[in-house]
Amino acid sequence: MKGSVTLGFLLETNNLTKEFKGYKAVQNVNLQIEEGAVYGFLGPNGAGKTTTIRMLLGLMRPTEGEIKIFGKDMKKNKIDILKKIGSLVESPSYYGHLTGYENLEVTRKLLGLSKSHIVRVLKIVKLDDVAHRLVKKYSLGMKQRLGIALALLHRPALLILDEPTNGLDPSGIHEIRELIQRLPKEFGMTVLISSHNLSEIELIATHVGIIRKGKLLFQGTIGELQARNQPILKIETNYPEKVLEVLNSENIAAYLVENMIETKGHENAAFINKKIVEAGYDVSQLCLHPRSLEDIFLELTEEKETYS
Ligand code: ATP
């Protein structure tokens, strides 16, 4: 349902655009996030992820377009909407000279919540063992989990995390991943998580949106992204240029890579082989190369104007 805001999604944007002095950092983005999804918002550095997230959190005014969250228009219901969102954008802010528990206590008092909420979030992010340790002695991963605990204090329905795994070591990344995966199942939460690395979130995301140069290039389930993953057929022949002409005359899109012919989406290797041989050329090698999700992501986000 591109281009129109309809009921049914927990979060949707319609032609969301942000312009900085004539430069469109976000261009006509139509996000559609279902309730209970873990939505991976992916793109290389500078693609427009943080700018989009800042608009979703009411920290920045869109140049054009609308945002609808929980079925309500952001412009008219900002306070109501933000009350139900938890977020972690850039580094979490905390007091290093206080313990994890005391940091949570500061925010709990500000929000007027009962103490039981602290116990609850400490358990969720698995910081209960180190709750009374000074935060300046926490590892980066623990600090990041404390930031998520702070975002979870008021039981948000939607959690928005901007690159929460940035700078973490593999075990820190694993802990954040494991934590995020549990949120929809155990707490009915919807999660939007941005990253520049597909492999970091492909195991936990149910849906992905891929953004490059401010444009949303793909949005769908991980399965739908996978479906775009056609293997590459590589062919070695004695006269590659001539064979390329033969294939092109059969309307088979093929190209030369280091003297090998490559075609995408043509699993009919036998047919291609027959055509080459019938034209009088030899085939010395013909093999199918499967591509990973990372390959598709890189292909979409590389500097190829064909995809924009
Ligand atoms: P990163 O992972 O590097 O943060 P990103 O996908 O979050 O990347 P953004 O931070 O949204 O990207 O930046 C998108 C583009 O907008 C970049 O070219 C950036 O330089 C530009 N930009 C962001 N904020 C501003 C601003 N306040 N004024 C001018 N340009 C900005």
Tab-separated table of C-alpha atoms and ligand atoms in Angstrom:
chain	number	residue	atom	x	y	z
A	1	MET	CA	0.000	0.000	0.000
A	2	LYS	CA	2.707	2.455	-0.970
A	3	GLY	CA	1.953	6.113	-0.730
A	4	SER	CA	-1.072	5.936	1.564
A	5	VAL	CA	-1.303	5.679	5.311
A	6	THR	CA	-3.745	2.926	6.216
A	7	LEU	CA	-4.797	1.290	9.447
A	8	GLY	CA	-3.232	-2.023	10.330
A	9	PHE	CA	0.429	-1.277	10.960
A	10	LEU	CA	1.772	-0.371	14.354
A	11	LEU	CA	4.065	2.159	12.718
A	12	GLU	CA	3.852	3.590	9.240
A	13	THR	CA	5.193	6.560	7.415
A	14	ASN	CA	3.922	8.154	4.256
A	15	ASN	CA	6.502	9.816	2.002
A	16	LEU	CA	8.642	10.702	4.982
A	17	THR	CA	11.284	13.187	3.836
A	18	LYS	CA	13.991	15.233	5.553
A	19	GLU	CA	15.962	17.832	3.697
A	20	PHE	CA	19.095	19.536	5.045
A	21	LYS	CA	19.957	22.654	3.048
A	22	GLY	CA	18.818	21.198	-0.264
A	23	TYR	CA	20.165	17.683	0.494
A	24	LYS	CA	17.550	14.990	0.967
A	25	ALA	CA	18.862	12.762	3.778
A	26	VAL	CA	15.532	10.849	3.790
A	27	GLN	CA	13.401	10.674	0.647
A	28	ASN	CA	9.762	9.575	0.438
A	29	VAL	CA	10.208	6.709	2.857
A	30	ASN	CA	7.153	4.499	3.468
A	31	LEU	CA	7.921	2.328	6.469
A	32	GLN	CA	5.376	-0.306	7.434
A	33	ILE	CA	5.980	-2.107	10.702
A	34	GLU	CA	3.624	-4.787	11.970
A	35	GLU	CA	2.820	-5.317	15.615
A	36	GLY	CA	5.124	-7.912	17.179
A	37	ALA	CA	7.780	-7.533	14.482
A	38	VAL	CA	11.493	-7.175	14.982
A	39	TYR	CA	12.132	-4.769	12.137
A	40	GLY	CA	15.752	-4.492	11.062
A	41	PHE	CA	16.382	-1.059	9.565
A	42	LEU	CA	19.503	-1.543	7.509
A	43	GLY	CA	21.793	0.647	5.514
A	44	PRO	CA	25.396	1.769	5.238
A	45	ASN	CA	26.729	4.746	7.210
A	46	GLY	CA	25.065	7.986	6.188
A	47	ALA	CA	22.085	6.205	4.568
A	48	GLY	CA	19.523	8.094	6.637
A	49	LYS	CA	18.724	5.662	9.458
A	50	THR	CA	19.374	8.012	12.384
A	51	THR	CA	17.575	10.884	10.662
A	52	THR	CA	14.523	8.657	10.118
A	53	ILE	CA	14.614	7.450	13.724
A	54	ARG	CA	14.940	10.989	15.061
A	55	MET	CA	11.795	11.927	13.144
A	56	LEU	CA	9.942	8.856	14.488
A	57	LEU	CA	10.861	9.952	18.014
A	58	GLY	CA	9.727	13.530	17.469
A	59	LEU	CA	13.308	14.791	17.879
A	60	MET	CA	13.338	16.248	14.385
A	61	ARG	CA	10.536	17.677	12.270
A	62	PRO	CA	10.033	16.046	8.845
A	63	THR	CA	10.339	18.333	5.818
A	64	GLU	CA	7.471	16.407	4.231
A	65	GLY	CA	5.356	13.346	4.885
A	66	GLU	CA	3.442	11.818	7.761
A	67	ILE	CA	4.174	9.469	10.620
A	68	LYS	CA	1.480	7.303	12.134
A	69	ILE	CA	2.236	5.226	15.234
A	70	PHE	CA	-0.339	3.168	17.174
A	71	GLY	CA	-2.867	4.361	14.561
A	72	LYS	CA	-2.367	8.021	15.517
A	73	ASP	CA	-0.889	10.920	13.610
A	74	MET	CA	2.424	12.003	15.138
A	75	LYS	CA	1.797	15.717	14.530
A	76	LYS	CA	-1.412	15.737	16.583
A	77	ASN	CA	-0.635	13.082	19.226
A	78	LYS	CA	3.097	13.365	19.893
A	79	ILE	CA	2.950	13.125	23.705
A	80	ASP	CA	0.494	10.196	23.732
A	81	ILE	CA	2.592	8.308	21.200
A	82	LEU	CA	5.944	8.952	22.859
A	83	LYS	CA	4.619	7.721	26.215
A	84	LYS	CA	4.369	4.249	24.672
A	85	ILE	CA	7.806	4.231	23.024
A	86	GLY	CA	11.145	3.316	24.575
A	87	SER	CA	14.300	4.304	22.743
A	88	LEU	CA	18.045	4.147	22.694
A	89	VAL	CA	19.577	6.530	20.175
A	90	GLU	CA	23.357	6.770	20.063
A	91	SER	CA	25.147	6.136	23.394
A	92	PRO	CA	22.936	5.668	26.454
A	93	SER	CA	23.118	8.485	28.983
A	94	TYR	CA	23.851	7.328	32.507
A	95	TYR	CA	25.725	8.427	35.620
A	96	GLY	CA	29.019	6.528	35.831
A	97	HIS	CA	29.468	7.293	39.529
A	98	LEU	CA	26.143	5.622	40.378
A	99	THR	CA	25.296	1.937	40.297
A	100	GLY	CA	23.071	0.417	37.608
A	101	TYR	CA	20.262	0.203	40.155
A	102	GLU	CA	20.683	3.851	41.181
A	103	ASN	CA	20.618	4.970	37.539
A	104	LEU	CA	17.329	3.167	37.063
A	105	GLU	CA	16.066	4.672	40.323
A	106	VAL	CA	16.672	8.222	39.002
A	107	THR	CA	14.538	7.587	35.914
A	108	ARG	CA	11.927	5.601	37.855
A	109	LYS	CA	11.337	8.571	40.181
A	110	LEU	CA	11.073	10.963	37.233
A	111	LEU	CA	8.457	8.713	35.644
A	112	GLY	CA	6.627	8.109	38.948
A	113	LEU	CA	6.772	4.321	38.658
A	114	SER	CA	6.851	1.692	41.416
A	115	LYS	CA	10.154	0.032	42.417
A	116	SER	CA	8.990	-3.293	41.029
A	117	HIS	CA	9.704	-1.925	37.549
A	118	ILE	CA	13.430	-1.759	38.349
A	119	VAL	CA	13.509	-5.405	39.400
A	120	ARG	CA	11.582	-6.337	36.262
A	121	VAL	CA	13.865	-4.567	33.756
A	122	LEU	CA	17.057	-5.693	35.498
A	123	LYS	CA	15.880	-9.285	34.995
A	124	ILE	CA	14.950	-8.701	31.349
A	125	VAL	CA	18.378	-7.320	30.443
A	126	LYS	CA	20.144	-9.767	32.797
A	127	LEU	CA	21.906	-7.118	34.858
A	128	ASP	CA	20.457	-8.250	38.204
A	129	ASP	CA	23.798	-9.750	39.278
A	130	VAL	CA	25.695	-6.489	38.724
A	131	ALA	CA	22.904	-4.063	39.654
A	132	HIS	CA	24.857	-2.684	42.598
A	133	ARG	CA	28.142	-2.214	40.763
A	134	LEU	CA	29.203	1.300	39.660
A	135	VAL	CA	28.317	1.860	36.010
A	136	LYS	CA	31.805	3.179	35.226
A	137	LYS	CA	32.980	-0.371	35.957
A	138	TYR	CA	30.488	-1.895	33.498
A	139	SER	CA	31.632	-3.291	30.144
A	140	LEU	CA	30.346	-1.546	27.013
A	141	GLY	CA	27.822	-4.355	26.525
A	142	MET	CA	26.533	-3.938	30.106
A	143	LYS	CA	26.213	-0.160	29.596
A	144	GLN	CA	24.256	-0.781	26.423
A	145	ARG	CA	21.948	-3.208	28.265
A	146	LEU	CA	21.479	-0.622	31.013
A	147	GLY	CA	20.449	1.840	28.284
A	148	ILE	CA	17.879	-0.699	27.074
A	149	ALA	CA	16.701	-1.286	30.669
A	150	LEU	CA	16.123	2.475	31.019
A	151	ALA	CA	14.142	2.434	27.771
A	152	LEU	CA	12.029	-0.477	29.046
A	153	LEU	CA	11.165	0.992	32.470
A	154	HIS	CA	7.761	2.372	31.495
A	155	ARG	CA	6.748	-0.834	29.644
A	156	PRO	CA	6.749	0.595	26.116
A	157	ALA	CA	4.779	-1.112	23.350
A	158	LEU	CA	7.441	-0.118	20.819
A	159	LEU	CA	11.186	-0.127	21.357
A	160	ILE	CA	13.398	1.829	18.941
A	161	LEU	CA	17.132	1.130	19.031
A	162	ASP	CA	19.624	2.988	16.845
A	163	GLU	CA	22.673	0.805	16.162
A	164	PRO	CA	22.686	-0.758	19.662
A	165	THR	CA	25.490	-3.148	18.758
A	166	ASN	CA	27.893	-0.426	17.594
A	167	GLY	CA	31.322	-0.903	19.116
A	168	LEU	CA	30.415	-4.128	20.919
A	169	ASP	CA	32.549	-7.256	20.794
A	170	PRO	CA	30.997	-10.518	19.488
A	171	SER	CA	29.786	-11.603	22.930
A	172	GLY	CA	28.224	-8.162	23.539
A	173	ILE	CA	26.485	-8.376	20.156
A	174	HIS	CA	25.236	-11.858	21.031
A	175	GLU	CA	23.789	-10.637	24.368
A	176	ILE	CA	21.908	-7.749	22.730
A	177	ARG	CA	20.627	-10.086	20.015
A	178	GLU	CA	19.406	-12.633	22.515
A	179	LEU	CA	17.689	-9.895	24.529
A	180	ILE	CA	15.901	-8.333	21.547
A	181	GLN	CA	14.719	-11.694	20.283
A	182	ARG	CA	12.852	-12.305	23.567
A	183	LEU	CA	10.993	-8.987	23.660
A	184	PRO	CA	8.150	-9.691	21.185
A	185	LYS	CA	7.589	-13.255	22.403
A	186	GLU	CA	7.740	-12.647	26.139
A	187	PHE	CA	6.491	-9.069	26.408
A	188	GLY	CA	4.434	-8.504	23.250
A	189	MET	CA	6.727	-5.686	22.217
A	190	THR	CA	7.486	-4.472	18.708
A	191	VAL	CA	11.112	-3.586	18.003
A	192	LEU	CA	12.741	-1.350	15.423
A	193	ILE	CA	16.495	-1.839	15.373
A	194	SER	CA	18.907	-0.130	13.001
A	195	SER	CA	22.210	-1.551	11.883
A	196	HIS	CA	24.713	-1.256	9.050
A	197	ASN	CA	25.408	-4.958	9.228
A	198	LEU	CA	22.823	-7.457	8.008
A	199	SER	CA	24.550	-10.479	9.515
A	200	GLU	CA	24.214	-8.902	12.964
A	201	ILE	CA	20.441	-8.886	12.804
A	202	GLU	CA	19.358	-11.401	10.185
A	203	LEU	CA	18.935	-14.072	12.858
A	204	ILE	CA	16.531	-11.981	14.941
A	205	ALA	CA	14.727	-9.721	12.471
A	206	THR	CA	11.347	-10.854	11.166
A	207	HIS	CA	11.288	-7.976	8.657
A	208	VAL	CA	13.897	-5.732	7.122
A	209	GLY	CA	13.905	-2.332	5.495
A	210	ILE	CA	16.987	-1.468	3.473
A	211	ILE	CA	17.827	2.201	3.002
A	212	ARG	CA	20.534	3.815	0.896
A	213	LYS	CA	21.044	7.500	0.171
A	214	GLY	CA	17.759	8.260	1.902
A	215	LYS	CA	15.672	5.891	-0.231
A	216	LEU	CA	14.012	2.700	0.998
A	217	LEU	CA	15.161	0.086	-1.522
A	218	PHE	CA	13.553	-2.979	-0.009
A	219	GLN	CA	10.998	-3.728	2.671
A	220	GLY	CA	9.649	-7.138	3.532
A	221	THR	CA	10.211	-10.306	5.480
A	222	ILE	CA	13.580	-12.002	5.660
A	223	GLY	CA	11.990	-14.763	3.538
A	224	GLU	CA	11.068	-12.248	0.843
A	225	LEU	CA	14.608	-10.906	0.855
A	226	GLN	CA	15.872	-14.457	0.569
A	227	ALA	CA	13.557	-15.048	-2.416
A	228	ARG	CA	15.506	-12.398	-4.332
A	229	ASN	CA	18.520	-14.541	-3.841
A	230	GLN	CA	18.933	-16.163	-7.214
A	231	PRO	CA	22.150	-18.086	-7.642
A	232	ILE	CA	24.735	-17.022	-10.197
A	233	LEU	CA	25.563	-19.391	-13.043
A	234	LYS	CA	29.239	-19.189	-14.035
A	235	ILE	CA	30.323	-20.475	-17.438
A	236	GLU	CA	33.806	-20.992	-18.825
A	237	THR	CA	34.095	-21.246	-22.603
A	238	ASN	CA	36.764	-20.946	-25.286
A	239	TYR	CA	35.254	-17.741	-26.816
A	240	PRO	CA	33.568	-15.791	-24.024
A	241	GLU	CA	32.798	-12.636	-26.100
A	242	LYS	CA	31.132	-14.707	-28.831
A	243	VAL	CA	29.167	-16.772	-26.317
A	244	LEU	CA	28.006	-13.566	-24.661
A	245	GLU	CA	26.511	-12.528	-28.026
A	246	VAL	CA	24.795	-15.913	-28.348
A	247	LEU	CA	23.233	-15.608	-24.884
A	248	ASN	CA	22.195	-12.008	-25.417
A	249	SER	CA	20.481	-13.007	-28.681
A	250	GLU	CA	18.494	-15.529	-26.591
A	251	ASN	CA	17.482	-12.652	-24.253
A	252	ILE	CA	19.590	-14.050	-21.444
A	253	ALA	CA	21.187	-11.235	-19.459
A	254	ALA	CA	24.817	-12.236	-19.109
A	255	TYR	CA	28.055	-10.413	-18.440
A	256	LEU	CA	31.761	-11.101	-18.406
A	257	VAL	CA	33.624	-11.266	-15.099
A	258	GLU	CA	37.326	-12.102	-15.340
A	259	ASN	CA	36.854	-14.053	-18.562
A	260	MET	CA	33.984	-16.091	-17.135
A	261	ILE	CA	30.392	-15.544	-18.175
A	262	GLU	CA	27.923	-14.934	-15.384
A	263	THR	CA	24.141	-14.975	-15.508
A	264	LYS	CA	21.704	-14.400	-12.690
A	265	GLY	CA	18.340	-16.055	-12.288
A	266	HIS	CA	18.935	-18.639	-14.957
A	267	GLU	CA	18.951	-21.923	-13.227
A	268	ASN	CA	18.249	-23.657	-16.513
A	269	ALA	CA	21.877	-24.543	-16.943
A	270	ALA	CA	21.121	-27.375	-19.384
A	271	PHE	CA	19.305	-25.005	-21.772
A	272	ILE	CA	22.156	-22.493	-21.673
A	273	ASN	CA	24.722	-25.220	-22.193
A	274	LYS	CA	22.790	-26.532	-25.220
A	275	LYS	CA	22.596	-23.064	-26.818
A	276	ILE	CA	26.342	-22.527	-26.464
A	277	VAL	CA	27.223	-25.929	-27.869
A	278	GLU	CA	24.722	-25.563	-30.757
A	279	ALA	CA	26.423	-22.280	-31.662
A	280	GLY	CA	29.675	-24.223	-32.018
A	281	TYR	CA	31.535	-23.248	-28.839
A	282	ASP	CA	32.958	-25.412	-26.049
A	283	VAL	CA	31.863	-25.325	-22.437
A	284	SER	CA	34.670	-26.340	-20.112
A	285	GLN	CA	32.950	-25.368	-16.837
A	286	LEU	CA	29.395	-24.590	-15.805
A	287	CYS	CA	28.521	-24.142	-12.146
A	288	LEU	CA	25.870	-22.561	-9.923
A	289	HIS	CA	27.076	-20.294	-7.096
A	290	PRO	CA	24.545	-19.676	-4.318
A	291	ARG	CA	24.600	-16.159	-2.857
A	292	SER	CA	24.178	-15.250	0.785
A	293	LEU	CA	21.754	-12.668	2.212
A	294	GLU	CA	24.814	-10.516	2.805
A	295	ASP	CA	25.515	-10.604	-0.957
A	296	ILE	CA	22.020	-9.255	-1.675
A	297	PHE	CA	22.384	-6.581	0.964
A	298	LEU	CA	25.740	-5.480	-0.426
A	299	GLU	CA	24.395	-5.499	-3.958
A	300	LEU	CA	21.460	-3.308	-2.910
A	301	THR	CA	23.578	-0.887	-0.950
A	302	GLU	CA	26.589	-0.692	-3.253
A	303	GLU	CA	27.100	2.341	-5.470
A	304	LYS	CA	24.938	0.914	-8.262
A	305	GLU	CA	22.438	3.385	-9.631
A	306	THR	CA	20.485	0.525	-11.255
A	307	TYR	CA	18.908	-0.211	-7.887
A	308	SER	CA	17.886	3.319	-6.958
B	1	ATP	P1	25.254	6.445	10.488
B	1	ATP	O1	25.169	4.981	10.735
B	1	ATP	O2	26.585	6.871	9.952
B	1	ATP	O3	24.732	7.297	11.606
B	1	ATP	P2	22.758	6.930	9.163
B	1	ATP	O4	22.192	5.947	8.197
B	1	ATP	O5	22.175	6.963	10.519
B	1	ATP	O6	24.298	6.701	9.228
B	1	ATP	P3	22.188	9.722	9.099
B	1	ATP	O7	22.944	10.032	10.352
B	1	ATP	O8	20.717	9.729	9.161
B	1	ATP	O9	22.667	8.351	8.478
B	1	ATP	O10	22.666	10.747	7.988
B	1	ATP	C1	22.105	10.814	6.682
B	1	ATP	C2	22.721	11.980	5.929
B	1	ATP	O11	22.231	13.222	6.468
B	1	ATP	C3	24.240	12.065	6.031
B	1	ATP	O12	24.738	12.476	4.781
B	1	ATP	C4	24.467	13.115	7.095
B	1	ATP	O13	25.687	13.773	6.870
B	1	ATP	C5	23.292	14.055	6.880
B	1	ATP	N1	22.875	14.737	8.119
B	1	ATP	C6	22.434	14.138	9.242
B	1	ATP	N2	22.091	15.059	10.184
B	1	ATP	C7	22.332	16.269	9.625
B	1	ATP	C8	22.196	17.622	10.078
B	1	ATP	N3	21.724	17.894	11.291
B	1	ATP	N4	22.529	18.623	9.215
B	1	ATP	C9	22.996	18.346	7.988
B	1	ATP	N5	23.148	17.097	7.487
B	1	ATP	C10	22.842	16.069	8.286
